Amino acid sequence: MTTIAVTGHMDLAAPSPNRTLLKRAERLVAVWNGEPPSGKGGGTADTVLEARDAGLPVDVVWPDGAARRA
């Protein structure tokens, strides 16, 4: 198994970084609060939905009591 860690914001000017990640992945582990896509594209929600649509196994991690910072 190869682990590809992505932290912080990805450069959206790069050609589809999330699609490249999904093409190389056997499973997606996402830290995601379950909120729908923002409409900006390229976010965690978009990536999780795209992975699921492609049939890629997805594990969502969101600890009880966790909250996004403003």
PDB file of N, CA and C in Angstrom:
ATOM      1  N   MET A   1       0.837  -1.167   0.000  1.00  0.00           N
ATOM      2  CA  MET A   1       0.000   0.000   0.000  1.00  0.00           C
ATOM      3  C   MET A   1       0.885   1.234   0.000  1.00  0.00           C
ATOM      4  N   THR A   2       0.518   2.194  -0.799  1.00  0.00           N
ATOM      5  CA  THR A   2       1.202   3.472  -0.850  1.00  0.00           C
ATOM      6  C   THR A   2       0.307   4.513  -0.204  1.00  0.00           C
ATOM      7  N   THR A   3       0.853   5.307   0.678  1.00  0.00           N
ATOM      8  CA  THR A   3       0.096   6.375   1.318  1.00  0.00           C
ATOM      9  C   THR A   3       0.463   7.684   0.659  1.00  0.00           C
ATOM     10  N   ILE A   4      -0.549   8.419   0.254  1.00  0.00           N
ATOM     11  CA  ILE A   4      -0.337   9.746  -0.314  1.00  0.00           C
ATOM     12  C   ILE A   4      -0.979  10.728   0.645  1.00  0.00           C
ATOM     13  N   ALA A   5      -0.178  11.484   1.354  1.00  0.00           N
ATOM     14  CA  ALA A   5      -0.706  12.436   2.334  1.00  0.00           C
ATOM     15  C   ALA A   5      -0.839  13.796   1.688  1.00  0.00           C
ATOM     16  N   VAL A   6      -2.007  14.379   1.834  1.00  0.00           N
ATOM     17  CA  VAL A   6      -2.239  15.726   1.318  1.00  0.00           C
ATOM     18  C   VAL A   6      -2.708  16.562   2.485  1.00  0.00           C
ATOM     19  N   THR A   7      -1.962  17.605   2.783  1.00  0.00           N
ATOM     20  CA  THR A   7      -2.332  18.489   3.883  1.00  0.00           C
ATOM     21  C   THR A   7      -2.428  19.908   3.361  1.00  0.00           C
ATOM     22  N   GLY A   8      -3.208  20.708   4.027  1.00  0.00           N
ATOM     23  CA  GLY A   8      -3.356  22.098   3.603  1.00  0.00           C
ATOM     24  C   GLY A   8      -4.144  22.183   2.317  1.00  0.00           C
ATOM     25  N   HIS A   9      -3.966  23.253   1.585  1.00  0.00           N
ATOM     26  CA  HIS A   9      -4.696  23.476   0.342  1.00  0.00           C
ATOM     27  C   HIS A   9      -3.830  23.040  -0.823  1.00  0.00           C
ATOM     28  N   MET A  10      -4.464  22.394  -1.785  1.00  0.00           N
ATOM     29  CA  MET A  10      -3.748  22.018  -2.995  1.00  0.00           C
ATOM     30  C   MET A  10      -3.821  23.156  -3.994  1.00  0.00           C
ATOM     31  N   ASP A  11      -2.859  23.230  -4.886  1.00  0.00           N
ATOM     32  CA  ASP A  11      -2.829  24.257  -5.917  1.00  0.00           C
ATOM     33  C   ASP A  11      -3.871  23.921  -6.980  1.00  0.00           C
ATOM     34  N   LEU A  12      -4.970  24.661  -6.995  1.00  0.00           N
ATOM     35  CA  LEU A  12      -6.037  24.378  -7.943  1.00  0.00           C
ATOM     36  C   LEU A  12      -5.653  24.731  -9.369  1.00  0.00           C
ATOM     37  N   ALA A  13      -4.520  25.409  -9.563  1.00  0.00           N
ATOM     38  CA  ALA A  13      -4.050  25.696 -10.909  1.00  0.00           C
ATOM     39  C   ALA A  13      -3.434  24.454 -11.539  1.00  0.00           C
ATOM     40  N   ALA A  14      -3.045  23.502 -10.715  1.00  0.00           N
ATOM     41  CA  ALA A  14      -2.501  22.246 -11.228  1.00  0.00           C
ATOM     42  C   ALA A  14      -3.625  21.465 -11.898  1.00  0.00           C
ATOM     43  N   PRO A  15      -3.280  20.634 -12.887  1.00  0.00           N
ATOM     44  CA  PRO A  15      -4.333  19.896 -13.589  1.00  0.00           C
ATOM     45  C   PRO A  15      -4.978  18.835 -12.699  1.00  0.00           C
ATOM     46  N   SER A  16      -6.175  19.094 -12.220  1.00  0.00           N
ATOM     47  CA  SER A  16      -6.984  18.164 -11.433  1.00  0.00           C
ATOM     48  C   SER A  16      -6.195  17.367 -10.400  1.00  0.00           C
ATOM     49  N   PRO A  17      -5.661  18.014  -9.382  1.00  0.00           N
ATOM     50  CA  PRO A  17      -4.873  17.268  -8.391  1.00  0.00           C
ATOM     51  C   PRO A  17      -5.683  16.183  -7.686  1.00  0.00           C
ATOM     52  N   ASN A  18      -6.958  16.439  -7.430  1.00  0.00           N
ATOM     53  CA  ASN A  18      -7.776  15.424  -6.769  1.00  0.00           C
ATOM     54  C   ASN A  18      -8.038  14.234  -7.675  1.00  0.00           C
ATOM     55  N   ARG A  19      -8.248  14.472  -8.957  1.00  0.00           N
ATOM     56  CA  ARG A  19      -8.446  13.356  -9.889  1.00  0.00           C
ATOM     57  C   ARG A  19      -7.182  12.523 -10.005  1.00  0.00           C
ATOM     58  N   THR A  20      -6.038  13.182 -10.026  1.00  0.00           N
ATOM     59  CA  THR A  20      -4.769  12.452 -10.069  1.00  0.00           C
ATOM     60  C   THR A  20      -4.630  11.583  -8.827  1.00  0.00           C
ATOM     61  N   LEU A  21      -4.971  12.135  -7.676  1.00  0.00           N
ATOM     62  CA  LEU A  21      -4.922  11.385  -6.430  1.00  0.00           C
ATOM     63  C   LEU A  21      -5.848  10.173  -6.510  1.00  0.00           C
ATOM     64  N   LEU A  22      -7.069  10.351  -6.991  1.00  0.00           N
ATOM     65  CA  LEU A  22      -8.035   9.252  -7.057  1.00  0.00           C
ATOM     66  C   LEU A  22      -7.613   8.171  -8.045  1.00  0.00           C
ATOM     67  N   LYS A  23      -6.978   8.560  -9.145  1.00  0.00           N
ATOM     68  CA  LYS A  23      -6.503   7.566 -10.121  1.00  0.00           C
ATOM     69  C   LYS A  23      -5.438   6.657  -9.530  1.00  0.00           C
ATOM     70  N   ARG A  24      -4.661   7.185  -8.598  1.00  0.00           N
ATOM     71  CA  ARG A  24      -3.566   6.422  -7.995  1.00  0.00           C
ATOM     72  C   ARG A  24      -3.981   5.671  -6.740  1.00  0.00           C
ATOM     73  N   ALA A  25      -5.158   5.979  -6.216  1.00  0.00           N
ATOM     74  CA  ALA A  25      -5.573   5.445  -4.916  1.00  0.00           C
ATOM     75  C   ALA A  25      -6.312   4.115  -5.045  1.00  0.00           C
ATOM     76  N   GLU A  26      -6.189   3.302  -4.013  1.00  0.00           N
ATOM     77  CA  GLU A  26      -6.978   2.080  -3.877  1.00  0.00           C
ATOM     78  C   GLU A  26      -8.098   2.307  -2.861  1.00  0.00           C
ATOM     79  N   ARG A  27      -7.956   3.335  -2.049  1.00  0.00           N
ATOM     80  CA  ARG A  27      -8.932   3.682  -1.018  1.00  0.00           C
ATOM     81  C   ARG A  27      -8.704   5.147  -0.666  1.00  0.00           C
ATOM     82  N   LEU A  28      -9.802   5.843  -0.347  1.00  0.00           N
ATOM     83  CA  LEU A  28      -9.691   7.234   0.089  1.00  0.00           C
ATOM     84  C   LEU A  28     -10.080   7.315   1.558  1.00  0.00           C
ATOM     85  N   VAL A  29      -9.214   7.899   2.358  1.00  0.00           N
ATOM     86  CA  VAL A  29      -9.525   8.188   3.755  1.00  0.00           C
ATOM     87  C   VAL A  29      -9.608   9.713   3.845  1.00  0.00           C
ATOM     88  N   ALA A  30     -10.805  10.207   4.138  1.00  0.00           N
ATOM     89  CA  ALA A  30     -11.041  11.651   4.114  1.00  0.00           C
ATOM     90  C   ALA A  30     -11.456  12.160   5.486  1.00  0.00           C
ATOM     91  N   VAL A  31     -10.850  13.247   5.912  1.00  0.00           N
ATOM     92  CA  VAL A  31     -11.293  13.957   7.109  1.00  0.00           C
ATOM     93  C   VAL A  31     -12.312  14.968   6.594  1.00  0.00           C
ATOM     94  N   TRP A  32     -13.602  14.634   6.822  1.00  0.00           N
ATOM     95  CA  TRP A  32     -14.684  15.395   6.195  1.00  0.00           C
ATOM     96  C   TRP A  32     -15.865  15.472   7.135  1.00  0.00           C
ATOM     97  N   ASN A  33     -16.462  16.649   7.232  1.00  0.00           N
ATOM     98  CA  ASN A  33     -17.594  16.854   8.136  1.00  0.00           C
ATOM     99  C   ASN A  33     -18.936  16.467   7.527  1.00  0.00           C
ATOM    100  N   GLY A  34     -18.953  16.007   6.298  1.00  0.00           N
ATOM    101  CA  GLY A  34     -20.170  15.544   5.652  1.00  0.00           C
ATOM    102  C   GLY A  34     -20.997  16.635   4.991  1.00  0.00           C
ATOM    103  N   GLU A  35     -20.509  17.880   5.029  1.00  0.00           N
ATOM    104  CA  GLU A  35     -21.249  18.972   4.393  1.00  0.00           C
ATOM    105  C   GLU A  35     -21.166  18.839   2.875  1.00  0.00           C
ATOM    106  N   PRO A  36     -22.220  19.276   2.164  1.00  0.00           N
ATOM    107  CA  PRO A  36     -22.213  19.172   0.698  1.00  0.00           C
ATOM    108  C   PRO A  36     -21.150  20.066   0.077  1.00  0.00           C
ATOM    109  N   PRO A  37     -20.841  19.829  -1.202  1.00  0.00           N
ATOM    110  CA  PRO A  37     -19.843  20.659  -1.888  1.00  0.00           C
ATOM    111  C   PRO A  37     -20.205  22.141  -1.844  1.00  0.00           C
ATOM    112  N   SER A  38     -19.163  22.977  -1.812  1.00  0.00           N
ATOM    113  CA  SER A  38     -19.364  24.429  -1.728  1.00  0.00           C
ATOM    114  C   SER A  38     -19.708  25.046  -3.071  1.00  0.00           C
ATOM    115  N   GLY A  39     -19.478  24.309  -4.142  1.00  0.00           N
ATOM    116  CA  GLY A  39     -19.716  24.846  -5.477  1.00  0.00           C
ATOM    117  C   GLY A  39     -18.468  25.422  -6.112  1.00  0.00           C
ATOM    118  N   LYS A  40     -17.380  25.508  -5.327  1.00  0.00           N
ATOM    119  CA  LYS A  40     -16.118  26.038  -5.848  1.00  0.00           C
ATOM    120  C   LYS A  40     -15.326  24.960  -6.591  1.00  0.00           C
ATOM    121  N   GLY A  41     -15.625  23.691  -6.293  1.00  0.00           N
ATOM    122  CA  GLY A  41     -14.912  22.588  -6.931  1.00  0.00           C
ATOM    123  C   GLY A  41     -13.604  22.284  -6.239  1.00  0.00           C
ATOM    124  N   GLY A  42     -13.217  21.029  -6.277  1.00  0.00           N
ATOM    125  CA  GLY A  42     -11.918  20.626  -5.763  1.00  0.00           C
ATOM    126  C   GLY A  42     -11.834  20.426  -4.265  1.00  0.00           C
ATOM    127  N   GLY A  43     -12.940  20.568  -3.544  1.00  0.00           N
ATOM    128  CA  GLY A  43     -12.908  20.398  -2.094  1.00  0.00           C
ATOM    129  C   GLY A  43     -13.048  18.945  -1.677  1.00  0.00           C
ATOM    130  N   THR A  44     -13.013  18.728  -0.377  1.00  0.00           N
ATOM    131  CA  THR A  44     -13.117  17.377   0.161  1.00  0.00           C
ATOM    132  C   THR A  44     -14.425  16.718  -0.243  1.00  0.00           C
ATOM    133  N   ALA A  45     -15.537  17.448  -0.144  1.00  0.00           N
ATOM    134  CA  ALA A  45     -16.841  16.881  -0.510  1.00  0.00           C
ATOM    135  C   ALA A  45     -16.848  16.432  -1.967  1.00  0.00           C
ATOM    136  N   ASP A  46     -16.314  17.254  -2.857  1.00  0.00           N
ATOM    137  CA  ASP A  46     -16.253  16.897  -4.275  1.00  0.00           C
ATOM    138  C   ASP A  46     -15.426  15.631  -4.482  1.00  0.00           C
ATOM    139  N   THR A  47     -14.309  15.547  -3.781  1.00  0.00           N
ATOM    140  CA  THR A  47     -13.412  14.407  -3.930  1.00  0.00           C
ATOM    141  C   THR A  47     -14.053  13.128  -3.398  1.00  0.00           C
ATOM    142  N   VAL A  48     -14.721  13.215  -2.249  1.00  0.00           N
ATOM    143  CA  VAL A  48     -15.400  12.042  -1.682  1.00  0.00           C
ATOM    144  C   VAL A  48     -16.490  11.567  -2.639  1.00  0.00           C
ATOM    145  N   LEU A  49     -17.293  12.473  -3.162  1.00  0.00           N
ATOM    146  CA  LEU A  49     -18.373  12.103  -4.072  1.00  0.00           C
ATOM    147  C   LEU A  49     -17.824  11.496  -5.357  1.00  0.00           C
ATOM    148  N   GLU A  50     -16.761  12.063  -5.885  1.00  0.00           N
ATOM    149  CA  GLU A  50     -16.149  11.534  -7.105  1.00  0.00           C
ATOM    150  C   GLU A  50     -15.575  10.136  -6.857  1.00  0.00           C
ATOM    151  N   ALA A  51     -14.943   9.938  -5.710  1.00  0.00           N
ATOM    152  CA  ALA A  51     -14.400   8.620  -5.375  1.00  0.00           C
ATOM    153  C   ALA A  51     -15.520   7.594  -5.268  1.00  0.00           C
ATOM    154  N   ARG A  52     -16.596   7.957  -4.596  1.00  0.00           N
ATOM    155  CA  ARG A  52     -17.733   7.035  -4.466  1.00  0.00           C
ATOM    156  C   ARG A  52     -18.342   6.718  -5.824  1.00  0.00           C
ATOM    157  N   ASP A  53     -18.477   7.737  -6.677  1.00  0.00           N
ATOM    158  CA  ASP A  53     -19.020   7.521  -8.021  1.00  0.00           C
ATOM    159  C   ASP A  53     -18.156   6.564  -8.834  1.00  0.00           C
ATOM    160  N   ALA A  54     -16.849   6.603  -8.582  1.00  0.00           N
ATOM    161  CA  ALA A  54     -15.903   5.736  -9.292  1.00  0.00           C
ATOM    162  C   ALA A  54     -15.816   4.338  -8.672  1.00  0.00           C
ATOM    163  N   GLY A  55     -16.533   4.122  -7.571  1.00  0.00           N
ATOM    164  CA  GLY A  55     -16.499   2.817  -6.918  1.00  0.00           C
ATOM    165  C   GLY A  55     -15.300   2.603  -6.018  1.00  0.00           C
ATOM    166  N   LEU A  56     -14.584   3.669  -5.699  1.00  0.00           N
ATOM    167  CA  LEU A  56     -13.420   3.583  -4.820  1.00  0.00           C
ATOM    168  C   LEU A  56     -13.897   3.508  -3.369  1.00  0.00           C
ATOM    169  N   PRO A  57     -13.359   2.588  -2.571  1.00  0.00           N
ATOM    170  CA  PRO A  57     -13.745   2.554  -1.154  1.00  0.00           C
ATOM    171  C   PRO A  57     -13.371   3.871  -0.467  1.00  0.00           C
ATOM    172  N   VAL A  58     -14.295   4.390   0.345  1.00  0.00           N
ATOM    173  CA  VAL A  58     -14.082   5.662   1.032  1.00  0.00           C
ATOM    174  C   VAL A  58     -14.342   5.481   2.525  1.00  0.00           C
ATOM    175  N   ASP A  59     -13.382   5.890   3.338  1.00  0.00           N
ATOM    176  CA  ASP A  59     -13.537   5.937   4.788  1.00  0.00           C
ATOM    177  C   ASP A  59     -13.549   7.407   5.188  1.00  0.00           C
ATOM    178  N   VAL A  60     -14.616   7.827   5.850  1.00  0.00           N
ATOM    179  CA  VAL A  60     -14.712   9.208   6.310  1.00  0.00           C
ATOM    180  C   VAL A  60     -14.420   9.245   7.799  1.00  0.00           C
ATOM    181  N   VAL A  61     -13.522  10.136   8.181  1.00  0.00           N
ATOM    182  CA  VAL A  61     -13.133  10.311   9.570  1.00  0.00           C
ATOM    183  C   VAL A  61     -13.583  11.691  10.013  1.00  0.00           C
ATOM    184  N   TRP A  62     -14.415  11.759  11.032  1.00  0.00           N
ATOM    185  CA  TRP A  62     -14.810  13.034  11.630  1.00  0.00           C
ATOM    186  C   TRP A  62     -15.113  12.748  13.091  1.00  0.00           C
ATOM    187  N   PRO A  63     -14.199  13.067  13.980  1.00  0.00           N
ATOM    188  CA  PRO A  63     -14.376  12.745  15.404  1.00  0.00           C
ATOM    189  C   PRO A  63     -15.599  13.425  16.011  1.00  0.00           C
ATOM    190  N   ASP A  64     -16.255  12.736  16.939  1.00  0.00           N
ATOM    191  CA  ASP A  64     -17.373  13.325  17.682  1.00  0.00           C
ATOM    192  C   ASP A  64     -16.912  14.620  18.343  1.00  0.00           C
ATOM    193  N   GLY A  65     -17.698  15.652  18.223  1.00  0.00           N
ATOM    194  CA  GLY A  65     -17.382  16.927  18.851  1.00  0.00           C
ATOM    195  C   GLY A  65     -16.447  17.805  18.051  1.00  0.00           C
ATOM    196  N   ALA A  66     -15.948  17.312  16.916  1.00  0.00           N
ATOM    197  CA  ALA A  66     -15.052  18.124  16.095  1.00  0.00           C
ATOM    198  C   ALA A  66     -15.841  19.216  15.386  1.00  0.00           C
ATOM    199  N   ALA A  67     -15.193  20.332  15.115  1.00  0.00           N
ATOM    200  CA  ALA A  67     -15.823  21.438  14.418  1.00  0.00           C
ATOM    201  C   ALA A  67     -14.786  22.145  13.570  1.00  0.00           C
ATOM    202  N   ARG A  68     -15.232  22.696  12.456  1.00  0.00           N
ATOM    203  CA  ARG A  68     -14.343  23.490  11.614  1.00  0.00           C
ATOM    204  C   ARG A  68     -14.115  24.836  12.253  1.00  0.00           C
ATOM    205  N   ARG A  69     -12.926  25.343  12.102  1.00  0.00           N
ATOM    206  CA  ARG A  69     -12.632  26.706  12.563  1.00  0.00           C
ATOM    207  C   ARG A  69     -13.061  27.694  11.510  1.00  0.00           C
ATOM    208  N   ALA A  70     -13.536  28.831  11.945  1.00  0.00           N
ATOM    209  CA  ALA A  70     -13.994  29.859  10.987  1.00  0.00           C
ATOM    210  C   ALA A  70     -12.840  30.546  10.320  1.00  0.00           C
TER     211      ALA A  70
END
